Coordinates of C-alpha atoms in Angstrom, one line a residue:
M765 CA 48.1 215.3 82.0
L766 CA 49.5 218.0 84.5
D767 CA 48.7 221.4 84.4
T768 CA 52.5 222.0 84.9
I769 CA 55.9 220.8 86.1
I770 CA 58.1 222.7 88.2
I771 CA 61.8 222.7 87.3
G772 CA 63.7 223.1 90.4
G773 CA 62.7 223.2 94.6
G774 CA 63.9 226.4 95.9
F775 CA 62.0 229.2 97.8
S776 CA 60.7 230.0 93.9
G777 CA 59.6 226.9 92.9
I778 CA 58.1 226.2 96.3
G779 CA 56.5 229.7 96.2
A780 CA 54.7 228.3 92.8
A781 CA 53.9 224.8 93.6
K782 CA 52.1 226.2 97.3
L783 CA 50.1 228.6 95.2
L784 CA 48.9 226.0 92.8
H785 CA 48.3 223.1 95.7
E786 CA 45.8 226.0 96.8
K787 CA 44.1 226.5 93.5
G788 CA 43.8 222.8 93.1
L789 CA 46.2 222.8 89.8
S790 CA 48.2 219.4 89.3
F791 CA 51.7 219.7 89.4
K792 CA 55.3 217.6 89.9
V793 CA 58.2 219.9 91.1
L794 CA 61.4 218.4 89.6
E795 CA 65.2 219.0 92.1
A796 CA 68.1 218.0 90.7
R797 CA 69.2 217.9 94.7
D798 CA 68.3 215.5 97.2
R799 CA 66.6 218.5 99.3
I800 CA 64.6 221.3 98.8
G801 CA 65.7 224.5 99.2
G802 CA 68.1 225.7 96.6
R803 CA 70.1 228.3 97.8
V804 CA 68.7 228.1 100.9
H805 CA 70.6 225.2 102.9
T806 CA 70.3 225.1 106.9
K807 CA 72.4 222.0 107.9
H808 CA 71.7 220.5 111.2
F809 CA 75.1 219.3 113.5
S810 CA 72.7 218.7 116.2
E811 CA 69.6 219.4 117.7
E812 CA 70.7 223.0 119.1
L813 CA 73.3 223.6 116.5
Y814 CA 72.3 224.4 112.9
L815 CA 74.5 226.9 110.0
D816 CA 72.5 228.7 107.8
L817 CA 74.7 228.0 104.7
G818 CA 72.8 230.1 102.4
G819 CA 70.2 232.4 102.5
Q820 CA 69.5 233.7 106.2
W821 CA 67.5 236.9 106.6
I822 CA 64.6 239.1 106.0
G823 CA 63.6 242.2 106.9
P824 CA 61.0 244.8 107.1
G825 CA 59.8 245.6 103.0
Q826 CA 59.9 241.5 102.5
D827 CA 56.4 241.5 103.1
R828 CA 55.4 238.1 101.8
M829 CA 58.3 236.6 103.9
Y830 CA 56.5 238.2 107.1
Q831 CA 53.3 236.7 105.7
L832 CA 54.5 233.2 105.1
C833 CA 56.0 233.2 109.1
A834 CA 52.4 234.2 109.8
E835 CA 50.6 231.8 108.1
L836 CA 52.9 228.7 108.8
T837 CA 53.5 229.6 112.4
V838 CA 57.2 230.1 112.0
P839 CA 58.9 232.4 114.6
Y840 CA 61.7 234.9 113.9
F841 CA 63.8 236.6 116.3
E842 CA 66.1 240.0 115.9
T843 CA 69.4 239.6 114.3
Y844 CA 72.3 240.4 117.7
N845 CA 73.0 244.2 116.9
S846 CA 74.0 245.5 120.1
G847 CA 77.6 246.4 121.5
Y848 CA 80.8 247.9 119.6
H849 CA 81.4 247.0 116.2
M850 CA 85.1 246.5 114.7
L851 CA 86.4 248.4 111.9
D852 CA 89.7 247.1 110.5
F853 CA 91.3 249.5 107.9
G854 CA 94.9 249.2 106.8
G855 CA 96.0 246.4 109.9
K856 CA 94.6 249.0 112.8
V857 CA 91.1 247.8 114.7
K858 CA 89.2 250.5 115.8
K859 CA 85.5 250.1 117.7
F860 CA 82.6 252.0 116.9
K861 CA 78.8 252.2 117.3
G862 CA 76.5 253.3 114.9
L863 CA 76.3 252.6 111.2
I864 CA 79.2 254.3 109.8
P865 CA 82.7 254.4 111.6
K866 CA 84.5 257.1 113.4
L867 CA 86.7 258.2 110.0
D868 CA 88.6 261.4 109.2
L869 CA 85.7 264.2 108.8
I870 CA 86.6 265.0 104.7
S871 CA 86.2 260.7 104.4
L872 CA 82.7 260.9 106.4
V873 CA 81.2 263.5 104.5
N874 CA 82.5 261.8 101.2
I875 CA 80.7 258.4 102.3
D876 CA 77.2 260.7 102.6
L877 CA 77.4 262.0 99.5
V878 CA 78.0 258.9 97.6
I879 CA 75.3 256.8 99.1
K880 CA 73.3 259.6 99.0
K881 CA 73.9 259.9 95.3
L882 CA 73.6 256.0 94.9
E883 CA 70.3 256.7 96.4
S884 CA 69.0 259.1 94.5
M885 CA 70.1 258.0 90.9
A886 CA 68.6 254.1 92.0
K887 CA 64.8 256.5 93.1
S888 CA 64.9 257.6 89.4
I889 CA 65.2 253.9 88.0
D890 CA 61.4 252.2 86.9
Q891 CA 62.2 249.3 88.2
Q892 CA 60.1 247.3 85.8
Q893 CA 61.7 248.6 82.8
P894 CA 65.4 249.9 84.1
W895 CA 66.7 250.4 80.8
T896 CA 63.9 253.3 79.9
H897 CA 65.8 255.5 82.0
P898 CA 67.4 258.9 80.4
K899 CA 70.8 258.2 81.6
A900 CA 70.1 254.2 81.3
S901 CA 73.1 253.8 78.2
Y902 CA 75.4 255.1 80.2
Y903 CA 74.6 254.0 83.4
D904 CA 74.4 250.7 81.6
S905 CA 78.0 251.3 79.8
V906 CA 80.1 251.5 82.9
S907 CA 80.5 249.3 86.1
L908 CA 79.8 249.7 90.0
A909 CA 83.5 249.8 90.6
Y910 CA 83.7 253.1 88.4
F911 CA 81.4 255.3 89.9
L912 CA 83.1 254.8 93.3
E913 CA 86.6 255.2 91.4
E914 CA 85.0 258.8 90.1
N915 CA 83.0 259.6 93.2
C916 CA 84.9 258.2 96.8
K917 CA 88.2 261.2 96.6
T918 CA 89.5 259.5 99.7
K919 CA 91.0 255.3 100.1
A920 CA 89.2 255.2 103.5
S921 CA 85.9 256.4 102.2
R922 CA 86.7 254.2 99.0
N923 CA 87.2 251.5 101.2
L924 CA 84.1 251.3 103.7
V925 CA 81.8 251.8 100.6
K926 CA 83.6 248.8 98.3
L927 CA 83.0 246.3 101.2
A928 CA 79.4 247.4 101.9
L929 CA 78.6 247.3 98.3
E930 CA 80.4 243.8 97.8
T931 CA 78.8 242.4 100.7
V932 CA 75.2 243.6 99.1
F933 CA 75.9 241.9 95.7
A934 CA 78.4 239.4 96.7
C935 CA 80.5 240.3 93.8
E936 CA 83.8 242.4 92.5
L937 CA 82.2 245.7 91.6
N938 CA 83.8 245.8 88.0
E939 CA 81.3 242.5 87.6
V940 CA 78.1 244.5 87.9
S941 CA 76.8 247.5 85.5
L942 CA 75.5 250.5 87.3
L943 CA 72.8 250.4 86.1
H944 CA 72.0 246.8 87.3
A945 CA 73.3 248.0 90.5
L946 CA 71.1 251.1 90.7
F947 CA 67.7 248.4 89.6
Y948 CA 69.0 246.2 92.6
I949 CA 68.3 248.7 94.9
K950 CA 65.5 249.9 93.7
S951 CA 64.0 247.1 93.7
G952 CA 64.9 246.1 97.7
R953 CA 63.8 249.7 98.4
D954 CA 67.0 251.8 99.2
L955 CA 70.7 251.2 99.9
N956 CA 70.2 251.6 103.7
T957 CA 67.8 249.0 104.0
L958 CA 70.5 246.9 102.0
I959 CA 73.0 247.9 104.4
N960 CA 71.4 247.4 107.8
I961 CA 70.4 245.0 110.2
E962 CA 67.8 247.8 112.1
N963 CA 65.2 248.4 109.8
G964 CA 67.0 246.8 107.1
A965 CA 67.5 243.7 105.0
Q966 CA 69.1 241.5 107.9
Q967 CA 66.5 242.3 110.6
H968 CA 65.4 239.0 111.5
R969 CA 66.2 235.7 111.6
I970 CA 64.2 232.1 111.2
V971 CA 64.0 230.2 114.5
G972 CA 65.8 227.1 114.0
G973 CA 67.0 228.3 110.3
M974 CA 65.2 229.2 106.8
Q975 CA 65.4 225.8 105.7
T976 CA 62.2 225.6 108.7
L977 CA 59.9 227.7 106.2
I978 CA 60.5 226.2 103.3
E979 CA 59.7 223.2 104.5
R980 CA 56.6 224.0 106.1
M981 CA 55.8 225.6 102.6
A982 CA 56.1 222.2 100.9
E983 CA 54.3 219.9 104.1
P984 CA 50.8 219.6 102.2
F985 CA 52.4 218.7 98.9
R986 CA 56.1 216.1 99.6
E987 CA 54.4 213.4 97.2
E988 CA 55.0 216.0 94.3
I989 CA 58.5 216.5 94.4
L990 CA 60.7 214.4 93.0
F991 CA 64.6 214.5 94.0
E992 CA 67.4 213.9 91.9
H993 CA 65.7 214.8 88.8
P994 CA 67.8 217.2 87.2
V995 CA 66.0 218.4 83.4
Q996 CA 67.9 218.4 80.6
S997 CA 65.3 219.0 77.7
I998 CA 62.3 220.7 77.6
Y999 CA 60.1 220.4 74.7
Q1000 CA 56.9 222.9 73.5
E1001 CA 54.1 221.6 71.7
K1002 CA 51.0 223.7 71.2
E1003 CA 49.1 222.8 73.9
S1004 CA 51.7 220.9 75.6
V1005 CA 55.5 220.7 77.4
K1006 CA 57.4 217.5 77.3
V1007 CA 60.4 217.7 80.1
I1008 CA 62.8 214.8 79.5
A1009 CA 65.9 213.6 81.2
Q1010 CA 67.7 210.6 82.0
G1011 CA 65.3 208.1 83.3
F1012 CA 62.0 210.1 83.2
E1013 CA 60.1 212.2 81.2
Y1014 CA 56.9 214.4 81.9
I1015 CA 54.1 216.0 80.2
A1016 CA 52.4 219.2 81.3
K1017 CA 50.0 221.9 79.6
T1018 CA 53.1 224.2 80.6
A1019 CA 56.2 224.4 82.9
I1020 CA 57.9 226.8 85.2
V1021 CA 61.8 227.2 85.1
A1022 CA 62.5 228.2 88.9
I1023 CA 66.5 227.9 88.9
P1024 CA 69.5 229.9 88.7
P1025 CA 70.4 231.4 85.1
P1026 CA 73.4 229.4 84.5
L1027 CA 71.8 226.2 85.0
A1028 CA 68.7 227.2 82.9
A1029 CA 71.1 227.9 80.0
N1030 CA 72.0 224.2 80.4
I1031 CA 68.6 222.7 79.0
T1032 CA 67.6 222.3 75.6
F1033 CA 64.7 223.6 74.3
D1034 CA 63.0 222.7 71.3
P1035 CA 62.0 225.3 69.5
P1036 CA 65.0 227.2 70.6
L1037 CA 64.6 230.0 73.4
P1038 CA 64.0 233.4 71.1
L1039 CA 68.1 234.7 70.7
E1040 CA 67.9 237.6 73.1
K1041 CA 66.8 235.4 76.2
R1042 CA 69.8 233.0 75.2
Q1043 CA 72.1 235.6 75.1
V1044 CA 71.2 237.5 78.1
M1045 CA 71.5 233.9 80.0
D1046 CA 74.7 233.4 78.7
R1047 CA 75.8 236.9 80.1
I1048 CA 74.2 236.7 83.7
A1049 CA 76.9 235.7 86.2
M1050 CA 76.6 234.3 90.1
G1051 CA 78.0 236.0 92.6
I1052 CA 80.5 234.4 94.8
V1053 CA 80.4 234.3 98.5
I1054 CA 81.9 231.9 101.1
K1055 CA 80.0 231.9 104.6
C1056 CA 82.7 231.1 107.2
F1057 CA 81.4 230.1 110.3
M1058 CA 83.3 229.8 113.6
I1059 CA 81.6 228.0 116.8
Y1060 CA 81.8 228.8 120.3
E1061 CA 80.1 227.5 123.3
K1062 CA 78.7 230.8 124.2
A1063 CA 78.9 234.4 122.4
F1064 CA 81.4 235.6 124.8
W1065 CA 82.1 238.7 123.1
R1066 CA 78.1 240.0 123.9
K1067 CA 79.6 240.3 127.8
E1068 CA 82.5 242.2 126.9
D1069 CA 80.1 244.6 124.7
F1070 CA 80.7 243.6 121.5
S1071 CA 77.9 243.0 118.3
G1072 CA 80.0 240.7 116.6
Q1073 CA 79.9 242.9 113.8
A1074 CA 83.3 243.6 112.1
F1075 CA 84.1 245.3 108.5
A1076 CA 87.9 245.1 107.1
D1077 CA 89.8 246.1 103.6
E1078 CA 91.7 243.5 101.6
H1079 CA 94.5 242.8 104.2
S1080 CA 91.6 240.7 105.6
P1081 CA 90.0 237.8 103.9
F1082 CA 86.4 238.6 105.1
Q1083 CA 84.4 241.9 104.1
S1084 CA 82.2 241.8 106.9
M1085 CA 81.1 239.8 110.2
F1086 CA 77.9 239.1 112.2
D1087 CA 76.8 237.6 115.2
S1088 CA 74.9 234.8 113.7
S1089 CA 74.1 232.5 117.0
P1090 CA 70.7 230.9 117.5
K1091 CA 68.4 232.5 119.3
D1092 CA 68.4 230.7 122.6
G1093 CA 72.1 231.1 123.0
S1094 CA 72.9 227.9 122.8
Y1095 CA 75.8 228.6 120.9
G1096 CA 77.7 231.3 119.9
I1097 CA 78.7 231.9 116.3
I1098 CA 80.5 234.3 114.5
L1099 CA 79.9 234.4 110.5
G1100 CA 82.3 235.9 108.2
F1101 CA 81.0 237.0 104.5
C1102 CA 84.4 236.4 102.2
I1103 CA 83.3 237.7 98.6
G1104 CA 84.8 237.9 94.8
D1105 CA 88.4 238.1 94.6
R1106 CA 89.0 237.9 98.2
A1107 CA 86.6 234.4 98.2
K1108 CA 88.6 233.2 95.4
A1109 CA 91.9 233.8 96.7
F1110 CA 90.5 232.0 100.4
L1111 CA 89.5 228.8 98.6
E1112 CA 93.0 228.2 97.1
K1113 CA 94.1 227.4 101.0
D1114 CA 92.8 224.3 102.9
K1115 CA 90.3 224.5 105.3
T1116 CA 93.1 224.0 108.0
H1117 CA 94.4 227.6 106.9
R1118 CA 91.2 229.0 106.6
Q1119 CA 90.4 228.1 110.3
A1120 CA 93.5 229.4 111.4
V1121 CA 93.4 232.9 109.5
M1122 CA 89.3 233.4 111.0
Q1123 CA 90.1 232.7 114.4
Q1124 CA 93.7 234.6 114.2
I1125 CA 91.4 237.6 112.6
L1126 CA 89.0 237.0 115.8
A1127 CA 91.3 237.0 118.2
R1128 CA 92.3 240.3 117.2
Y1129 CA 89.2 241.3 117.5
F1130 CA 87.3 239.6 120.7
G1131 CA 90.5 238.7 122.6
E1132 CA 92.0 235.5 124.0
K1133 CA 88.7 233.4 124.3
A1134 CA 88.5 233.4 120.2
N1135 CA 91.3 231.1 120.1
N1136 CA 88.7 228.4 122.1
P1137 CA 86.3 227.3 118.9
I1138 CA 84.9 223.9 119.5
Q1139 CA 84.0 224.0 115.7
Y1140 CA 84.6 225.9 112.1
V1141 CA 82.7 225.4 109.4
D1142 CA 82.5 227.4 105.6
H1143 CA 80.3 226.1 102.6
T1144 CA 80.4 228.1 99.2
M1145 CA 77.5 227.7 96.7
S1146 CA 79.6 228.3 93.8
D1147 CA 81.1 224.5 94.7
E1148 CA 76.9 223.6 94.4
A1149 CA 76.6 222.3 91.0
W1150 CA 72.8 222.9 91.1
S1151 CA 73.5 226.5 92.6
K1152 CA 76.2 228.0 90.6
G1153 CA 76.8 230.7 92.9
C1154 CA 75.2 233.1 95.2
Y1155 CA 73.2 235.3 96.2
A1156 CA 72.2 235.9 92.6
G1157 CA 72.7 236.6 88.8
L1158 CA 74.3 239.8 88.2
Y1159 CA 74.1 241.8 85.0
P1160 CA 77.2 243.0 83.1
T1161 CA 77.2 245.9 81.6
G1162 CA 75.5 245.9 78.5
A1163 CA 73.4 243.5 79.3
W1164 CA 70.3 245.5 80.9
T1165 CA 69.8 247.8 77.5
G1166 CA 71.1 245.1 75.1
F1167 CA 68.3 242.5 76.0
R1168 CA 66.0 244.4 78.7
D1169 CA 63.7 242.1 80.8
S1170 CA 64.3 238.9 77.9
Y1171 CA 65.1 236.0 81.1
R1172 CA 61.9 237.0 82.9
Q1173 CA 59.5 236.6 80.1
P1174 CA 57.7 233.5 78.9
H1175 CA 58.5 231.3 76.1
G1176 CA 55.2 229.8 74.9
N1177 CA 54.0 228.1 77.4
V1178 CA 57.0 228.0 79.6
F1179 CA 57.3 230.7 82.5
W1180 CA 60.3 231.8 84.1
A1181 CA 60.5 232.0 88.2
G1182 CA 63.6 232.3 90.1
T1183 CA 64.9 235.6 92.5
E1184 CA 66.5 236.7 88.6
A1185 CA 62.6 236.7 87.3
S1186 CA 61.3 239.1 89.8
E1187 CA 61.2 242.9 89.6
K1188 CA 60.9 243.1 93.3
W1189 CA 63.8 242.2 95.7
Y1190 CA 65.8 240.8 93.2
G1191 CA 68.5 238.7 94.7
Y1192 CA 66.5 238.1 97.7
I1193 CA 64.4 235.1 98.9
E1194 CA 61.7 237.3 99.1
G1195 CA 62.2 238.0 95.3
A1196 CA 62.5 234.2 95.1
V1197 CA 59.0 233.7 96.2
L1198 CA 56.9 236.8 94.5
A1199 CA 58.4 235.6 91.0
G1200 CA 57.4 232.0 91.7
E1201 CA 53.7 233.0 92.7
K1202 CA 53.7 235.2 89.2
A1203 CA 54.9 232.0 87.2
A1204 CA 51.9 230.0 89.3
R1205 CA 49.2 232.8 88.6
L1206 CA 50.5 232.7 85.0
V1207 CA 50.1 229.0 84.6
A1208 CA 46.3 229.6 86.3
D1209 CA 45.7 231.8 84.2
W1210 CA 46.8 229.7 80.8
G1211 CA 44.8 226.8 82.2
K1212 CA 41.4 229.0 81.8
G1213 CA 42.5 229.3 78.2
G1214 CA 44.5 232.6 79.2

């Protein structure tokens, strides 16, 4: 009998498998797709040209990711962050340097106060038990959008903070509770870390794409990974777990569920999961983001002292843009993030229209050379049946105080992983790995009679 069956071959499932392999325990990884990576997917178009269609960055504080890079000799490099950024508000484009653009004094002061207030509130949250905060009931009864409406006093300050937070959470701000936002910020150190490139969560990228790291992690146990094995049912006995789907059946002492909450909710459990766990799984919704890439022969904007970064209000489909070129500069790539309602509207247009819109916007920002791309690619994890969205599952109002940490709690000999089960770096690849490793340690202890 296997020690465990791991459901899901993303960073969390592979992180669990790596630790179990090192401990000499037996397992199978059941992955519904024909690849590992989950919400990380590096697509190669040629030897030099690759795009990270899912997660792509690591940054300070994500210690496990840097340890894995060192252990597996996977190199990383600085995200390009030099030169002028663009601010596109009210149809007017301005260039600026630094983190905050030049706005009217009242808006600048207001932005500073709002960010500091969010930082201060987040610091007071217990990331292991966010619902225990004295104001948890209030924080969980209102949305992050409500907080902005109450605290942003000018249109410019509201627009700038809104697009920054939409880029962080990958959703409309009325879809996430204020308490979840504060927990999310605390789990990722602080808001400045989550927003920034320099000394922030977007500081580094993996040479060859993020897929390089997970492939290297999985090398020693590739034969234990079974592809196109979507799980339908999990039956628990006192000493074993039976995992079933069309065409296969596996029995092990334990199981680790390392897939997004909406997918876990589709699995039939016998005996049924506790009511709170089922209810919170039904409430958690995935973020929605389209990653749009415009590919050029070279990063021409760099020579003209532009960073490739841009930030725009609602008249643009893109909340933010970044230089996503490879380390060797063999191509110039601008990445646009289209999030929430902007993403839903953009997806209603065909791909030719989407390319034309992005090209037109880039020409406004960087001049005529932007009209000569060699390729346009866009992708949303919301269209992938085995992701349902990105970056992560989001708690709406009432979910944290109503269901607490029931999602991450073990059920008998079934353990939960995935970034949504992490107390640290929730929503990030770091959080996925930490949750996977924690579940693996629980499995190892279970094998000792724990």
